[in-house]
CSV table of C-alpha atoms in Angstrom, one decimal:
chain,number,residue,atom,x,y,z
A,9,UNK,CA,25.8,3.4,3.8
A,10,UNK,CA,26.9,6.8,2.6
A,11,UNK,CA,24.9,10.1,3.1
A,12,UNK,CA,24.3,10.2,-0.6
A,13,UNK,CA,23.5,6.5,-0.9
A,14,UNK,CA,20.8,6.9,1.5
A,15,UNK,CA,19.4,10.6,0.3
A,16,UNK,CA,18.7,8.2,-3.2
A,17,UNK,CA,17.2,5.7,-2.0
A,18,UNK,CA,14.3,8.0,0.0
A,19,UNK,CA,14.3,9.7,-3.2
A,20,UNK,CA,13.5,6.6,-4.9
A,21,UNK,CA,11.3,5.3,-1.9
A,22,UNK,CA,9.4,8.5,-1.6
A,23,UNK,CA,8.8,8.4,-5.3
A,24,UNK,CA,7.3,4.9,-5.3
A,25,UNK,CA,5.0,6.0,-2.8
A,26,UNK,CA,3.3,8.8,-4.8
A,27,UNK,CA,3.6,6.3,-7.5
A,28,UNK,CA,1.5,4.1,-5.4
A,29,UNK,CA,-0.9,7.0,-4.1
A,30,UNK,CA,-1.9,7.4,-7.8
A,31,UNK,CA,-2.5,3.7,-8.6
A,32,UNK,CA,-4.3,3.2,-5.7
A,33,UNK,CA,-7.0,6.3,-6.5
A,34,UNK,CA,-7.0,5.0,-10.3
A,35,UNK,CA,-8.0,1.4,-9.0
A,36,UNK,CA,-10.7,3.2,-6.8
A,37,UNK,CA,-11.9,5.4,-9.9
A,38,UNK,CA,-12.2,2.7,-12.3
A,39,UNK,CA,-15.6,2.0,-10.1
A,40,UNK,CA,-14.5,-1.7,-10.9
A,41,UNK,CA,-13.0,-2.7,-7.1
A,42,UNK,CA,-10.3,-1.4,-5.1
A,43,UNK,CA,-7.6,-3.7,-4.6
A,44,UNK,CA,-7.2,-5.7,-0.8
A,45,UNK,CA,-5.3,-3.6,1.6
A,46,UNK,CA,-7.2,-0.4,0.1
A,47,UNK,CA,-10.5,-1.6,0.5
A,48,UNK,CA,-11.0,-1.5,4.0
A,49,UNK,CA,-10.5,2.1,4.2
A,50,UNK,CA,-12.1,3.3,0.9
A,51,UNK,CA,-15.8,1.0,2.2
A,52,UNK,CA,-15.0,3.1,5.3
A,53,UNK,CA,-14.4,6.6,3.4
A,54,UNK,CA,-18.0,5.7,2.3
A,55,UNK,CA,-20.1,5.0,4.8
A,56,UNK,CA,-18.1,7.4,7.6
A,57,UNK,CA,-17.2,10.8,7.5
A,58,UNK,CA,-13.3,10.5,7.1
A,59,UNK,CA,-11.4,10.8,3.8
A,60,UNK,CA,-9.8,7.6,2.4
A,61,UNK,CA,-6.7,8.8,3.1
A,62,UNK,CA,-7.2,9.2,7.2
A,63,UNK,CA,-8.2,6.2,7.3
A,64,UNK,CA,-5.2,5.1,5.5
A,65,UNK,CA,-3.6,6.8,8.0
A,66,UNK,CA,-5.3,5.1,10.8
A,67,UNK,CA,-5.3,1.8,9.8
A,68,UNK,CA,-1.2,2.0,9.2
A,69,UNK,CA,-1.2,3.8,12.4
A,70,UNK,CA,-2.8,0.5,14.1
A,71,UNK,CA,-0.9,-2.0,11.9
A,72,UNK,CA,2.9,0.0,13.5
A,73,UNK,CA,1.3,-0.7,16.9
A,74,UNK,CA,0.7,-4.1,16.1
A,75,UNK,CA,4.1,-4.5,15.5
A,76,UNK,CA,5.2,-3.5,18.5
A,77,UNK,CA,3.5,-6.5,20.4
A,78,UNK,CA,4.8,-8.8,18.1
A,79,UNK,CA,8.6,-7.7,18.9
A,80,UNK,CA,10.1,-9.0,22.5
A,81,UNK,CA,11.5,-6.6,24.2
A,82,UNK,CA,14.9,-7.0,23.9
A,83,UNK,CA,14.1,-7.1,19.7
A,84,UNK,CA,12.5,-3.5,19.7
A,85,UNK,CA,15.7,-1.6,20.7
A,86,UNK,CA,17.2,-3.4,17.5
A,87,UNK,CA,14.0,-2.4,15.2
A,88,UNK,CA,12.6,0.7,17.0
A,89,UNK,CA,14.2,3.1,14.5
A,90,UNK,CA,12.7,1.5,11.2
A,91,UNK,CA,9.2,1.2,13.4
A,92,UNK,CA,9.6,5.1,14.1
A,93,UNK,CA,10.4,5.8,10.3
A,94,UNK,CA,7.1,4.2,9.2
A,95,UNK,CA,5.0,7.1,10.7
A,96,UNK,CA,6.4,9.6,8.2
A,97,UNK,CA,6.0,7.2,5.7
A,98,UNK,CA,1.9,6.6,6.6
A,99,UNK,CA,1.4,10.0,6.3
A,100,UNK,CA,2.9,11.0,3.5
A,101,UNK,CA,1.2,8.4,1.4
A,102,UNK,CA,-2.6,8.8,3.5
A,103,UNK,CA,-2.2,12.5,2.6
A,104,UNK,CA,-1.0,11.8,-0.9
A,105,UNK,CA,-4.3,9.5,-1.2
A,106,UNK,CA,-6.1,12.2,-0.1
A,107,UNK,CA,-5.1,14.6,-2.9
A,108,UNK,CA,-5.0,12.4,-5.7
A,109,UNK,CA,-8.8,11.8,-5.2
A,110,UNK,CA,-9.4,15.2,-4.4
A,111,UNK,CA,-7.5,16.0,-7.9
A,112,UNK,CA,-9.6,13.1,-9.8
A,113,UNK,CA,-12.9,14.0,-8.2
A,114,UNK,CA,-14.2,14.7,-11.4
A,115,UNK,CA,-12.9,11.8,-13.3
A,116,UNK,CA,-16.0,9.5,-13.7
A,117,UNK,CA,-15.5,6.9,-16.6
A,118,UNK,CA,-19.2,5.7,-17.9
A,119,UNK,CA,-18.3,3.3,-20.1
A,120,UNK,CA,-16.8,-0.3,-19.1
A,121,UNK,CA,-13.6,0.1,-21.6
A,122,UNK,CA,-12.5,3.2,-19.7
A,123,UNK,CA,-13.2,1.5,-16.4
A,124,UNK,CA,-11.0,-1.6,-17.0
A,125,UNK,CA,-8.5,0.8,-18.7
A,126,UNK,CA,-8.4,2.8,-15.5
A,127,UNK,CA,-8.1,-0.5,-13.5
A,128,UNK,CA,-4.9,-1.8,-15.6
A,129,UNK,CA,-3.0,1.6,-15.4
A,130,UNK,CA,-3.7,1.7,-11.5
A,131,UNK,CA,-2.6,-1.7,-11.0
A,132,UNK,CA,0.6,-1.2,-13.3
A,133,UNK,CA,1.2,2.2,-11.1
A,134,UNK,CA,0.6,-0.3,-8.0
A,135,UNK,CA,3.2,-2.8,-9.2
A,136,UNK,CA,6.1,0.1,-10.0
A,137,UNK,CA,5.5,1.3,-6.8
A,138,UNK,CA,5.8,-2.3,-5.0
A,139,UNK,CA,9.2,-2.7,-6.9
A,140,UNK,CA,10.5,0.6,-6.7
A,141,UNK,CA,10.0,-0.1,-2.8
A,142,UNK,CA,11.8,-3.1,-2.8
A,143,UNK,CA,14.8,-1.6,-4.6
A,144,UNK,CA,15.2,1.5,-2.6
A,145,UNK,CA,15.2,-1.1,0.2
A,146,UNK,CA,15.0,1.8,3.7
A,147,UNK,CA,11.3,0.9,5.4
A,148,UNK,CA,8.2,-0.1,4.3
A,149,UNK,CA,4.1,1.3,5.0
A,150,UNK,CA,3.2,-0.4,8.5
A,151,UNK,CA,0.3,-2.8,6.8
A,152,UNK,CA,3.4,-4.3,4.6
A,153,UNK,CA,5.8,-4.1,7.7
A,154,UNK,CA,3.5,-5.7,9.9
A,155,UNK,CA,2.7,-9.0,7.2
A,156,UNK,CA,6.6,-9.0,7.0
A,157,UNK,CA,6.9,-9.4,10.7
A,158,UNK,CA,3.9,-11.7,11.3
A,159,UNK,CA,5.0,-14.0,8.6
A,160,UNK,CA,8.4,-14.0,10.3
A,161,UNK,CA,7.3,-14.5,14.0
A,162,UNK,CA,5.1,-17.6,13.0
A,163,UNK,CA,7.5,-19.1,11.0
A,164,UNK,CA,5.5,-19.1,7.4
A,165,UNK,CA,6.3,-17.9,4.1
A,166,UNK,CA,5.3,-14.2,3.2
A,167,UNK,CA,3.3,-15.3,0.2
A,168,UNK,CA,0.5,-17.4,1.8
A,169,UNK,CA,0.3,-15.1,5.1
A,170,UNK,CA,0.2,-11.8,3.0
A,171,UNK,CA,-2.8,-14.1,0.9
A,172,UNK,CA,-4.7,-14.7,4.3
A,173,UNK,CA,-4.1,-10.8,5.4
A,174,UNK,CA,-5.9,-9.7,2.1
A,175,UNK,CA,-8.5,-12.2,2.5
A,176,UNK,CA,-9.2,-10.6,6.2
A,177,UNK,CA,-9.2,-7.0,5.0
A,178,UNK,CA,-11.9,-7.6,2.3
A,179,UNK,CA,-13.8,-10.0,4.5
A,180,UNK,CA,-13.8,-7.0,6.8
A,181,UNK,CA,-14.4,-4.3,4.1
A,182,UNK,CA,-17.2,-6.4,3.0
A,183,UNK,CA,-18.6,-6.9,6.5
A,184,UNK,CA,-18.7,-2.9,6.9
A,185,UNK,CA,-20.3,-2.4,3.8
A,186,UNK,CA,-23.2,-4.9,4.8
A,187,UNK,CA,-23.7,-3.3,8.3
A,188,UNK,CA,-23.8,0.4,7.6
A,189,UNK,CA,-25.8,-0.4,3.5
A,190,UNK,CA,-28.3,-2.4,6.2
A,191,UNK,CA,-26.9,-5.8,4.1
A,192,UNK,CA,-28.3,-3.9,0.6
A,193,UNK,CA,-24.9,-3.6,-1.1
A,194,UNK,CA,-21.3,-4.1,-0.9
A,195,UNK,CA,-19.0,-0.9,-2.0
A,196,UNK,CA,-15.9,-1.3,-3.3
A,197,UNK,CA,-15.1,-5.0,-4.0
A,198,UNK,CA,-16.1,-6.2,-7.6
A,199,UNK,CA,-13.8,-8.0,-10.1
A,200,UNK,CA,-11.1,-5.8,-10.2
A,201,UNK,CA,-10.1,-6.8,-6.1
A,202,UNK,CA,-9.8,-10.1,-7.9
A,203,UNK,CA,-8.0,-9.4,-10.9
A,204,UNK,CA,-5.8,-6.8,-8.7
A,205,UNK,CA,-4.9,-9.9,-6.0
A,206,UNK,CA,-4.3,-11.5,-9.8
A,207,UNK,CA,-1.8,-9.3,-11.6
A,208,UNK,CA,0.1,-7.2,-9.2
A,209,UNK,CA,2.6,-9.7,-7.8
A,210,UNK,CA,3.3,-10.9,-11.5
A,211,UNK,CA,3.8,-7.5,-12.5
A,212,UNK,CA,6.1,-6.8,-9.6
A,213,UNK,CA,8.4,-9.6,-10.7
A,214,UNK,CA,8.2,-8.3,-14.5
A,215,UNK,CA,9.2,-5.2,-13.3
A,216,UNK,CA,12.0,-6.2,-11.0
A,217,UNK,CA,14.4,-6.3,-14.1
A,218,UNK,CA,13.9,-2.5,-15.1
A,219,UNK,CA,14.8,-1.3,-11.9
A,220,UNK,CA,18.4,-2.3,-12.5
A,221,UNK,CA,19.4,1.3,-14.0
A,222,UNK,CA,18.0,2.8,-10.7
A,223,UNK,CA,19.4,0.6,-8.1
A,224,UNK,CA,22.5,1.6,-10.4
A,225,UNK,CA,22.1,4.9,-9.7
A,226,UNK,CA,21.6,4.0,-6.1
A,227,UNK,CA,24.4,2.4,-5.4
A,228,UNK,CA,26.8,4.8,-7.7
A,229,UNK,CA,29.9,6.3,-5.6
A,230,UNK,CA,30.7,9.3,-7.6
């Protein structure tokens, strides 16, 4: 790839991921459920005293290591490079987490309508940033990375080990919750975790289409 091929696509990758930052703090204002691989560290941002976005942070941190035990050795001198580019990538979007809540702090819809308005938007921002990803096509977060890789090692299709991975990290979210509320409550996982796992990968593929013009743009010469 050419220098300017590659300076686009981090512009477009970069882009998704603030994209993503601001669904992911919509879903989590909406009061209705943060979707699954947010959960984990929003319960955590709750109970603990860490922001949502270091634990973002943390819990990519731990999902690159991960990946490193599932590579043989002779594979990581082949992948160390994308593994390496994933740590800029964690922090940028933990820290862009961080200052989209810190900017919506005050945002506090009290009426269902707004809530489930909220929810939509944040999911639709989720799903543009998914498929903005995918067309800029350079490295992923670790927590998608390391699905990818799993699903890959053991032989299984992405869509049913990515469905398992989700189920663990609200399983675990939940489990958190139960412990540190003394089993009175469970932050953070109502009906719009469901209707997130729902609509997101359908609104990926919907979107798919529209990213034409910028994978144009991508791939442009001139």
């Amino acid at each position: 790839m050419q220098a300017k091929e590659i300076t686009r696509r981090y512009i477009v990758f970069f882009t998704a991921l603030t994209i993503g930052a601001c669904g992911v703090t919509l879903v989590t204002r909406s009061h209705l459920g943060v979707n699954s691989v947010a959960c984990l560290s929003y319960v955590s941002s709750v109970y603990l005293p860490v922001t949502m976005g270091t634990v973002v942070i943390l819990f990519n941190l731990s999902m690159l290591i991960s990946q490193f035990f599932l590579y043989k050795k002779i594979e990581l001198k082949f992948h160390l490079v994308n593994l390496l580019l994933q740590i800029p990538v964690f922090f940028f979007f933990g820290i862009l987490v961080d200052v989209f809540m810190f900017l919506t702090k005050n945002f506090n819809p009290d009426r269902y309508l707004i809530e489930f308005a909220t929810l939509i938007v944040g999911s639709l921002l989720i799903a543009l940033s998914i498929a903005l990803q995918a067309t800029a096509n350079v490295t992923m977060l670790s927590c998608d990375a390391f699905v990818k890789v799993l699903a890959e090692k053991i032989n299984k299709k992405l869509g049913p080990v990515k469905i398992i991975y989700d189920i663990i990290l609200v399983a675990s979210a939940a489990c958190i919750a139960l412990i540190f509320s003394h089993g009175t409550e469970i932050k953070g996982i109502r009906e719009g975790t469901v209707i997130g796992a729902i609509i997101i990968g359908p609104l990926v593929q919907m979107m798919f289409p529209y990213c034409a013009i910028i994978k144009k743009w991508i791939l442009k010469t001139a």
